[in-house]
Amino acid sequence: MKKTGTKKKPMTLKVRRKFIRTLVMGAGLIGTSLLGFIPVLGRWKERVRPPGALKEQPFLASCIKCGQCVQVCPVNAIKLAELDEGFGIGSPYIDTRAQSCDFSCDGLQCVLACPTGALTHELNYPHETDMGIAKVVRQESCLAVQGKGFKGQARGPGYDGLLRYDEIDRWNPILVRDHPYDVELCDLCVRQCPIEIRANQCDTGKPPSGDENQCPPKRAIRLVQIDSTDGVRRMRPEILDGCVGCGVCDMICPVEPSVFEVDVTESRGWAA
Amino acid sequence: MSRITRSLSELFGNDPQRPVPTDYTPEAKELHAFQRTDVETKKRVDGIKVELAEKHAHPPLEKLRLKRWAVLIFVNLLFVLSFYLDIQLLEGALTASRFVGFHMADLNSALQVMLAFKHVVLNLLIGTVTVFIAWWLLGGRTFCSWVCPYHLLAEWTEILHLKLAEKNIVSDHPFDRRARTWFWVIFAVLALVTGYTVYETISPTGILSRALIYGPGLALLWVALLLLFEVFYSRRAWCRYACPIGLTYGIVGTTSPLIVQYELSSCFHEGECRKVCLVPHVLDTVIKGKARDTEVEIGADCTRCGRCVDSCPTSSLMFKFKGLGNLL
């Protein structure tokens, strides 16, 4: 005979415990994941993103955190962000002082590698990128401002950064420490600027790869004479409109800390 | 309820439905009745005794498990070596990659990006469709047990958990399996609303894959925390109750041709398979009297890990590729 009034079985203690346990675990997990908001909203780290990167929010939304851009970079400029960057975890950035993008791949390999369009495919040439803009932040420590030259390895013997020196090897970047300099007035920032290098090649009628489209329409950096009273020839670096924020000036600057910083806040990035 | 609906219902976290009399095929009914006869019951009980003695004397080597681990390590190593040796065979990480140039995108990662970004570029679409077809063919959650690096670590720490549980040092605290479905929905909504790929921040699969390829980092602490939680508190908690990637692939594999198939006629109902299974609810059908048919396809939550196939003393569970006959 059926019992009468057998509606729903009352929640046993075991079931109730499991239910509460699940709620706590769920809240904990969702809460933990949302902690990722803090570094992003707090802008803990202003990162230089690879060429073609969208503006920060759509960039983080669209990046699938796979690191294909890291793998194709010939100078290993791209690193992936850590857990302390919250939602930015696994997203690519460039520490320009350690190793900047010198566009030695010419074809913007990272852009081509990106599967999601976080690095927009709408650009084809280095001068079209917008990673930020270099700023002269420590002019007083600039060797040229002090009227000094530079001789030796730009960043010392222990530095393992890479740059492409066209005159040495058109196709392979080499160690900066294997390419010592000897200049009367330090102009390494101007000399190594990828935009300036391209503009100079174009001026001499030899655009990169013989392609006129590779010619930057605007200059990026120059040295400007400073009026000096002591008879010493002094110059100061000036960033121009053609700067794309690659940060090679920051990387090659021989003084420590560098005279430059790449500012990524000023309308950096492509609209999605 | 059809097989697919039942399979999805279990995948979403509901308890397996007890079969009602009309669910059984006449053949299954007959077989169940036959198994209940005294002669058959005795035969089965004796059979199980022999099996257990045999198992005790010669603990079986889980061949499929070792093969699966080899495949899992090989796939992840392919990513690592491809980068280190610069052979461009399998570029990227598990979230998105290129296999000899062909785009591939993890379905859950792609979904998070699509929801957060609200644009889909062609390459991502190609990658997503390619991977969808591949894992549909291969069984959906096959990704979990044959590719996901977290799965392997969790299997190893599970061994530790079981040892500790045997000595009564720890005990398993199960969660409600519906939690995973809620996580899936919440993370999808969060991606859509916040515009960030929120889940990626805590995804142990993405974290481990990147750590292997690009070097270890801080995020491994999170993975370690999850593993400790599984050792000391809840057996295989992440894969069972939390991972939205598993649910995504589970949905993909619902109609997959690659399945584990159960054969009622040879089964002794000893339950060895359910002991080793990550998702024992899919093996509800092997309980005596529950099989609706003489042959039953195991549901979508099954990761096709093959541990039940390895552990079944009577070979009543087999891999099958529908249309190709028994594989193993």
PDB file of C-alpha atoms in Angstrom, chain B residues 68-268:
ATOM      1  CA  ARG B  68      46.565   7.632 -23.536  1.00  0.00           C
ATOM      2  CA  TRP B  69      49.156   9.289 -21.320  1.00  0.00           C
ATOM      3  CA  ALA B  70      51.688   8.808 -24.094  1.00  0.00           C
ATOM      4  CA  VAL B  71      49.347  10.481 -26.593  1.00  0.00           C
ATOM      5  CA  LEU B  72      48.622  13.348 -24.195  1.00  0.00           C
ATOM      6  CA  ILE B  73      52.308  13.948 -23.530  1.00  0.00           C
ATOM      7  CA  PHE B  74      53.100  13.628 -27.224  1.00  0.00           C
ATOM      8  CA  VAL B  75      50.515  16.238 -28.255  1.00  0.00           C
ATOM      9  CA  ASN B  76      51.689  18.710 -25.640  1.00  0.00           C
ATOM     10  CA  LEU B  77      55.315  17.967 -26.462  1.00  0.00           C
ATOM     11  CA  LEU B  78      54.548  18.665 -30.108  1.00  0.00           C
ATOM     12  CA  PHE B  79      53.585  22.211 -29.139  1.00  0.00           C
ATOM     13  CA  VAL B  80      56.728  22.610 -27.059  1.00  0.00           C
ATOM     14  CA  LEU B  81      59.151  21.111 -29.587  1.00  0.00           C
ATOM     15  CA  SER B  82      57.546  22.928 -32.472  1.00  0.00           C
ATOM     16  CA  PHE B  83      58.476  26.191 -30.780  1.00  0.00           C
ATOM     17  CA  TYR B  84      61.865  25.202 -29.408  1.00  0.00           C
ATOM     18  CA  LEU B  85      63.099  23.591 -32.590  1.00  0.00           C
ATOM     19  CA  ASP B  86      61.296  26.168 -34.708  1.00  0.00           C
ATOM     20  CA  ILE B  87      59.787  23.506 -36.945  1.00  0.00           C
ATOM     21  CA  GLN B  88      56.399  25.217 -37.208  1.00  0.00           C
ATOM     22  CA  LEU B  89      54.485  21.970 -36.973  1.00  0.00           C
ATOM     23  CA  LEU B  90      52.060  22.914 -34.244  1.00  0.00           C
ATOM     24  CA  GLU B  91      52.336  26.610 -33.401  1.00  0.00           C
ATOM     25  CA  GLY B  92      50.536  28.344 -30.576  1.00  0.00           C
ATOM     26  CA  ALA B  93      49.016  26.799 -27.476  1.00  0.00           C
ATOM     27  CA  LEU B  94      45.935  24.735 -26.680  1.00  0.00           C
ATOM     28  CA  THR B  95      43.738  27.845 -26.753  1.00  0.00           C
ATOM     29  CA  ALA B  96      44.512  28.432 -30.433  1.00  0.00           C
ATOM     30  CA  SER B  97      47.107  27.024 -32.769  1.00  0.00           C
ATOM     31  CA  ARG B  98      48.125  26.271 -36.282  1.00  0.00           C
ATOM     32  CA  PHE B  99      48.767  22.690 -37.308  1.00  0.00           C
ATOM     33  CA  VAL B 100      51.040  22.733 -40.371  1.00  0.00           C
ATOM     34  CA  GLY B 101      49.463  26.057 -41.207  1.00  0.00           C
ATOM     35  CA  PHE B 102      45.832  25.117 -40.585  1.00  0.00           C
ATOM     36  CA  HIS B 103      44.041  27.207 -37.999  1.00  0.00           C
ATOM     37  CA  MET B 104      42.702  25.494 -34.916  1.00  0.00           C
ATOM     38  CA  ALA B 105      40.924  27.103 -31.995  1.00  0.00           C
ATOM     39  CA  ASP B 106      39.842  25.609 -28.719  1.00  0.00           C
ATOM     40  CA  LEU B 107      36.055  25.724 -28.822  1.00  0.00           C
ATOM     41  CA  ASN B 108      35.624  27.168 -25.358  1.00  0.00           C
ATOM     42  CA  SER B 109      38.369  29.779 -25.784  1.00  0.00           C
ATOM     43  CA  ALA B 110      36.946  30.734 -29.165  1.00  0.00           C
ATOM     44  CA  LEU B 111      33.504  31.051 -27.629  1.00  0.00           C
ATOM     45  CA  GLN B 112      34.821  33.308 -24.854  1.00  0.00           C
ATOM     46  CA  VAL B 113      36.572  35.517 -27.409  1.00  0.00           C
ATOM     47  CA  MET B 114      33.523  35.705 -29.660  1.00  0.00           C
ATOM     48  CA  LEU B 115      31.300  36.679 -26.739  1.00  0.00           C
ATOM     49  CA  ALA B 116      33.737  39.223 -25.312  1.00  0.00           C
ATOM     50  CA  PHE B 117      34.862  40.733 -28.623  1.00  0.00           C
ATOM     51  CA  LYS B 118      31.560  40.413 -30.482  1.00  0.00           C
ATOM     52  CA  HIS B 119      33.403  40.073 -33.779  1.00  0.00           C
ATOM     53  CA  VAL B 120      34.501  36.894 -35.461  1.00  0.00           C
ATOM     54  CA  VAL B 121      37.390  37.097 -37.893  1.00  0.00           C
ATOM     55  CA  LEU B 122      37.552  34.491 -40.615  1.00  0.00           C
ATOM     56  CA  ASN B 123      40.658  32.750 -39.276  1.00  0.00           C
ATOM     57  CA  LEU B 124      38.997  32.176 -35.927  1.00  0.00           C
ATOM     58  CA  LEU B 125      35.886  30.847 -37.608  1.00  0.00           C
ATOM     59  CA  ILE B 126      37.950  28.455 -39.709  1.00  0.00           C
ATOM     60  CA  GLY B 127      39.837  27.311 -36.621  1.00  0.00           C
ATOM     61  CA  THR B 128      36.671  26.811 -34.651  1.00  0.00           C
ATOM     62  CA  VAL B 129      34.875  24.846 -37.361  1.00  0.00           C
ATOM     63  CA  THR B 130      37.952  22.671 -37.965  1.00  0.00           C
ATOM     64  CA  VAL B 131      38.266  21.812 -34.293  1.00  0.00           C
ATOM     65  CA  PHE B 132      34.521  21.298 -33.968  1.00  0.00           C
ATOM     66  CA  ILE B 133      34.538  18.712 -36.729  1.00  0.00           C
ATOM     67  CA  ALA B 134      37.704  17.051 -35.446  1.00  0.00           C
ATOM     68  CA  TRP B 135      36.413  16.623 -31.897  1.00  0.00           C
ATOM     69  CA  TRP B 136      32.954  15.649 -33.059  1.00  0.00           C
ATOM     70  CA  LEU B 137      34.578  12.813 -34.977  1.00  0.00           C
ATOM     71  CA  LEU B 138      36.827  11.897 -32.069  1.00  0.00           C
ATOM     72  CA  GLY B 139      34.216  11.987 -29.344  1.00  0.00           C
ATOM     73  CA  GLY B 140      34.060  15.471 -27.846  1.00  0.00           C
ATOM     74  CA  ARG B 141      35.345  15.092 -24.320  1.00  0.00           C
ATOM     75  CA  THR B 142      38.083  12.925 -25.759  1.00  0.00           C
ATOM     76  CA  PHE B 143      39.909  16.255 -25.631  1.00  0.00           C
ATOM     77  CA  CYS B 144      39.821  16.117 -21.839  1.00  0.00           C
ATOM     78  CA  SER B 145      41.439  12.769 -21.248  1.00  0.00           C
ATOM     79  CA  TRP B 146      43.653  12.520 -24.325  1.00  0.00           C
ATOM     80  CA  VAL B 147      44.925  16.109 -24.676  1.00  0.00           C
ATOM     81  CA  CYS B 148      44.285  18.347 -21.667  1.00  0.00           C
ATOM     82  CA  PRO B 149      47.453  18.639 -19.566  1.00  0.00           C
ATOM     83  CA  TYR B 150      45.452  19.394 -16.427  1.00  0.00           C
ATOM     84  CA  HIS B 151      43.688  16.059 -16.796  1.00  0.00           C
ATOM     85  CA  LEU B 152      46.994  14.226 -16.602  1.00  0.00           C
ATOM     86  CA  LEU B 153      48.132  16.075 -13.474  1.00  0.00           C
ATOM     87  CA  ALA B 154      44.713  15.534 -11.943  1.00  0.00           C
ATOM     88  CA  GLU B 155      44.937  11.812 -12.690  1.00  0.00           C
ATOM     89  CA  TRP B 156      48.253  11.639 -10.899  1.00  0.00           C
ATOM     90  CA  THR B 157      47.036  13.570  -7.892  1.00  0.00           C
ATOM     91  CA  GLU B 158      43.907  11.413  -7.904  1.00  0.00           C
ATOM     92  CA  ILE B 159      46.126   8.392  -7.288  1.00  0.00           C
ATOM     93  CA  LEU B 160      47.464  10.226  -4.244  1.00  0.00           C
ATOM     94  CA  HIS B 161      43.947  11.153  -3.146  1.00  0.00           C
ATOM     95  CA  LEU B 162      42.822   7.534  -3.365  1.00  0.00           C
ATOM     96  CA  LYS B 163      45.831   6.317  -1.374  1.00  0.00           C
ATOM     97  CA  LEU B 164      45.141   8.882   1.339  1.00  0.00           C
ATOM     98  CA  ALA B 165      41.433   8.055   1.278  1.00  0.00           C
ATOM     99  CA  GLU B 166      42.231   4.368   1.711  1.00  0.00           C
ATOM    100  CA  LYS B 167      44.102   5.256   4.900  1.00  0.00           C
ATOM    101  CA  ASN B 168      41.205   7.457   5.989  1.00  0.00           C
ATOM    102  CA  ILE B 169      43.387  10.547   5.973  1.00  0.00           C
ATOM    103  CA  VAL B 170      41.164  12.324   3.476  1.00  0.00           C
ATOM    104  CA  SER B 171      37.653  11.785   2.223  1.00  0.00           C
ATOM    105  CA  ASP B 172      35.898  12.809  -0.948  1.00  0.00           C
ATOM    106  CA  HIS B 173      33.420  15.672  -0.736  1.00  0.00           C
ATOM    107  CA  PRO B 174      31.315  15.554  -3.872  1.00  0.00           C
ATOM    108  CA  PHE B 175      29.656  18.669  -5.287  1.00  0.00           C
ATOM    109  CA  ASP B 176      26.450  19.048  -7.192  1.00  0.00           C
ATOM    110  CA  ARG B 177      27.306  18.247 -10.795  1.00  0.00           C
ATOM    111  CA  ARG B 178      24.923  20.912 -12.063  1.00  0.00           C
ATOM    112  CA  ALA B 179      27.530  23.460 -10.913  1.00  0.00           C
ATOM    113  CA  ARG B 180      29.491  22.953 -14.118  1.00  0.00           C
ATOM    114  CA  THR B 181      26.527  23.961 -16.250  1.00  0.00           C
ATOM    115  CA  TRP B 182      26.075  27.078 -14.132  1.00  0.00           C
ATOM    116  CA  PHE B 183      29.769  27.909 -14.489  1.00  0.00           C
ATOM    117  CA  TRP B 184      29.473  27.504 -18.243  1.00  0.00           C
ATOM    118  CA  VAL B 185      26.524  29.885 -18.379  1.00  0.00           C
ATOM    119  CA  ILE B 186      28.019  32.386 -15.924  1.00  0.00           C
ATOM    120  CA  PHE B 187      31.373  32.533 -17.711  1.00  0.00           C
ATOM    121  CA  ALA B 188      29.617  32.983 -21.054  1.00  0.00           C
ATOM    122  CA  VAL B 189      27.519  35.801 -19.626  1.00  0.00           C
ATOM    123  CA  LEU B 190      30.565  37.362 -17.960  1.00  0.00           C
ATOM    124  CA  ALA B 191      32.465  37.381 -21.244  1.00  0.00           C
ATOM    125  CA  LEU B 192      29.505  38.956 -22.992  1.00  0.00           C
ATOM    126  CA  VAL B 193      28.839  41.577 -20.327  1.00  0.00           C
ATOM    127  CA  THR B 194      32.341  42.529 -19.174  1.00  0.00           C
ATOM    128  CA  GLY B 195      34.002  42.270 -22.575  1.00  0.00           C
ATOM    129  CA  TYR B 196      36.863  40.268 -21.082  1.00  0.00           C
ATOM    130  CA  THR B 197      37.676  36.596 -21.431  1.00  0.00           C
ATOM    131  CA  VAL B 198      37.124  36.107 -17.707  1.00  0.00           C
ATOM    132  CA  TYR B 199      37.378  32.320 -17.748  1.00  0.00           C
ATOM    133  CA  GLU B 200      40.839  32.337 -19.329  1.00  0.00           C
ATOM    134  CA  THR B 201      42.175  33.944 -16.164  1.00  0.00           C
ATOM    135  CA  ILE B 202      41.557  30.758 -14.187  1.00  0.00           C
ATOM    136  CA  SER B 203      41.614  28.128 -16.935  1.00  0.00           C
ATOM    137  CA  PRO B 204      44.148  25.521 -15.814  1.00  0.00           C
ATOM    138  CA  THR B 205      44.198  24.112 -19.337  1.00  0.00           C
ATOM    139  CA  GLY B 206      45.324  27.410 -20.865  1.00  0.00           C
ATOM    140  CA  ILE B 207      47.665  28.173 -18.002  1.00  0.00           C
ATOM    141  CA  LEU B 208      49.392  24.794 -18.179  1.00  0.00           C
ATOM    142  CA  SER B 209      49.619  24.772 -21.945  1.00  0.00           C
ATOM    143  CA  ARG B 210      51.246  28.201 -21.973  1.00  0.00           C
ATOM    144  CA  ALA B 211      53.523  27.303 -19.061  1.00  0.00           C
ATOM    145  CA  LEU B 212      54.780  24.253 -20.958  1.00  0.00           C
ATOM    146  CA  ILE B 213      55.420  26.177 -24.147  1.00  0.00           C
ATOM    147  CA  TYR B 214      56.456  29.632 -22.990  1.00  0.00           C
ATOM    148  CA  GLY B 215      57.881  28.843 -19.578  1.00  0.00           C
ATOM    149  CA  PRO B 216      56.467  28.525 -16.078  1.00  0.00           C
ATOM    150  CA  GLY B 217      55.027  31.428 -14.135  1.00  0.00           C
ATOM    151  CA  LEU B 218      52.964  32.652 -11.258  1.00  0.00           C
ATOM    152  CA  ALA B 219      49.745  31.173 -12.645  1.00  0.00           C
ATOM    153  CA  LEU B 220      50.997  27.679 -11.858  1.00  0.00           C
ATOM    154  CA  LEU B 221      50.268  28.463  -8.217  1.00  0.00           C
ATOM    155  CA  TRP B 222      46.584  28.518  -9.083  1.00  0.00           C
ATOM    156  CA  VAL B 223      46.895  25.142 -10.765  1.00  0.00           C
ATOM    157  CA  ALA B 224      48.746  23.800  -7.721  1.00  0.00           C
ATOM    158  CA  LEU B 225      45.964  25.091  -5.495  1.00  0.00           C
ATOM    159  CA  LEU B 226      43.363  23.272  -7.577  1.00  0.00           C
ATOM    160  CA  LEU B 227      45.350  20.051  -7.391  1.00  0.00           C
ATOM    161  CA  LEU B 228      45.750  20.329  -3.625  1.00  0.00           C
ATOM    162  CA  PHE B 229      42.022  20.909  -3.338  1.00  0.00           C
ATOM    163  CA  GLU B 230      41.462  17.692  -5.260  1.00  0.00           C
ATOM    164  CA  VAL B 231      43.923  15.686  -3.190  1.00  0.00           C
ATOM    165  CA  PHE B 232      42.628  16.782   0.191  1.00  0.00           C
ATOM    166  CA  TYR B 233      39.017  17.687  -0.314  1.00  0.00           C
ATOM    167  CA  SER B 234      37.226  16.596  -3.438  1.00  0.00           C
ATOM    168  CA  ARG B 235      38.269  13.903  -5.900  1.00  0.00           C
ATOM    169  CA  ARG B 236      38.792  15.238  -9.435  1.00  0.00           C
ATOM    170  CA  ALA B 237      36.719  18.301  -8.531  1.00  0.00           C
ATOM    171  CA  TRP B 238      37.786  20.559 -11.405  1.00  0.00           C
ATOM    172  CA  CYS B 239      37.052  18.142 -14.239  1.00  0.00           C
ATOM    173  CA  ARG B 240      33.886  16.835 -12.610  1.00  0.00           C
ATOM    174  CA  TYR B 241      32.166  19.924 -11.329  1.00  0.00           C
ATOM    175  CA  ALA B 242      33.773  23.030 -12.765  1.00  0.00           C
ATOM    176  CA  CYS B 243      35.444  22.952 -16.144  1.00  0.00           C
ATOM    177  CA  PRO B 244      33.367  24.677 -18.841  1.00  0.00           C
ATOM    178  CA  ILE B 245      35.773  23.400 -21.497  1.00  0.00           C
ATOM    179  CA  GLY B 246      34.693  19.872 -20.624  1.00  0.00           C
ATOM    180  CA  LEU B 247      31.052  20.797 -20.984  1.00  0.00           C
ATOM    181  CA  THR B 248      31.653  22.493 -24.333  1.00  0.00           C
ATOM    182  CA  TYR B 249      33.367  19.392 -25.685  1.00  0.00           C
ATOM    183  CA  GLY B 250      30.724  17.217 -24.072  1.00  0.00           C
ATOM    184  CA  ILE B 251      28.027  18.975 -26.065  1.00  0.00           C
ATOM    185  CA  VAL B 252      30.095  18.570 -29.233  1.00  0.00           C
ATOM    186  CA  GLY B 253      30.485  14.858 -28.601  1.00  0.00           C
ATOM    187  CA  THR B 254      26.804  14.152 -27.924  1.00  0.00           C
ATOM    188  CA  THR B 255      26.272  12.798 -31.429  1.00  0.00           C
ATOM    189  CA  SER B 256      29.850  11.671 -32.007  1.00  0.00           C
ATOM    190  CA  PRO B 257      30.440   8.417 -33.863  1.00  0.00           C
ATOM    191  CA  LEU B 258      33.263   7.495 -31.465  1.00  0.00           C
ATOM    192  CA  ILE B 259      31.755   6.027 -28.333  1.00  0.00           C
ATOM    193  CA  VAL B 260      32.255   3.482 -25.623  1.00  0.00           C
ATOM    194  CA  GLN B 261      29.633   0.787 -26.006  1.00  0.00           C
ATOM    195  CA  TYR B 262      28.245  -1.466 -23.298  1.00  0.00           C
ATOM    196  CA  GLU B 263      27.355  -5.076 -23.943  1.00  0.00           C
ATOM    197  CA  LEU B 264      24.817  -6.388 -21.447  1.00  0.00           C
ATOM    198  CA  SER B 265      25.053 -10.095 -22.248  1.00  0.00           C
ATOM    199  CA  SER B 266      28.640 -10.554 -21.063  1.00  0.00           C
ATOM    200  CA  CYS B 267      28.483  -8.194 -18.057  1.00  0.00           C
ATOM    201  CA  PHE B 268      28.821  -9.541 -14.503  1.00  0.00           C
TER     202      PHE B 268
END
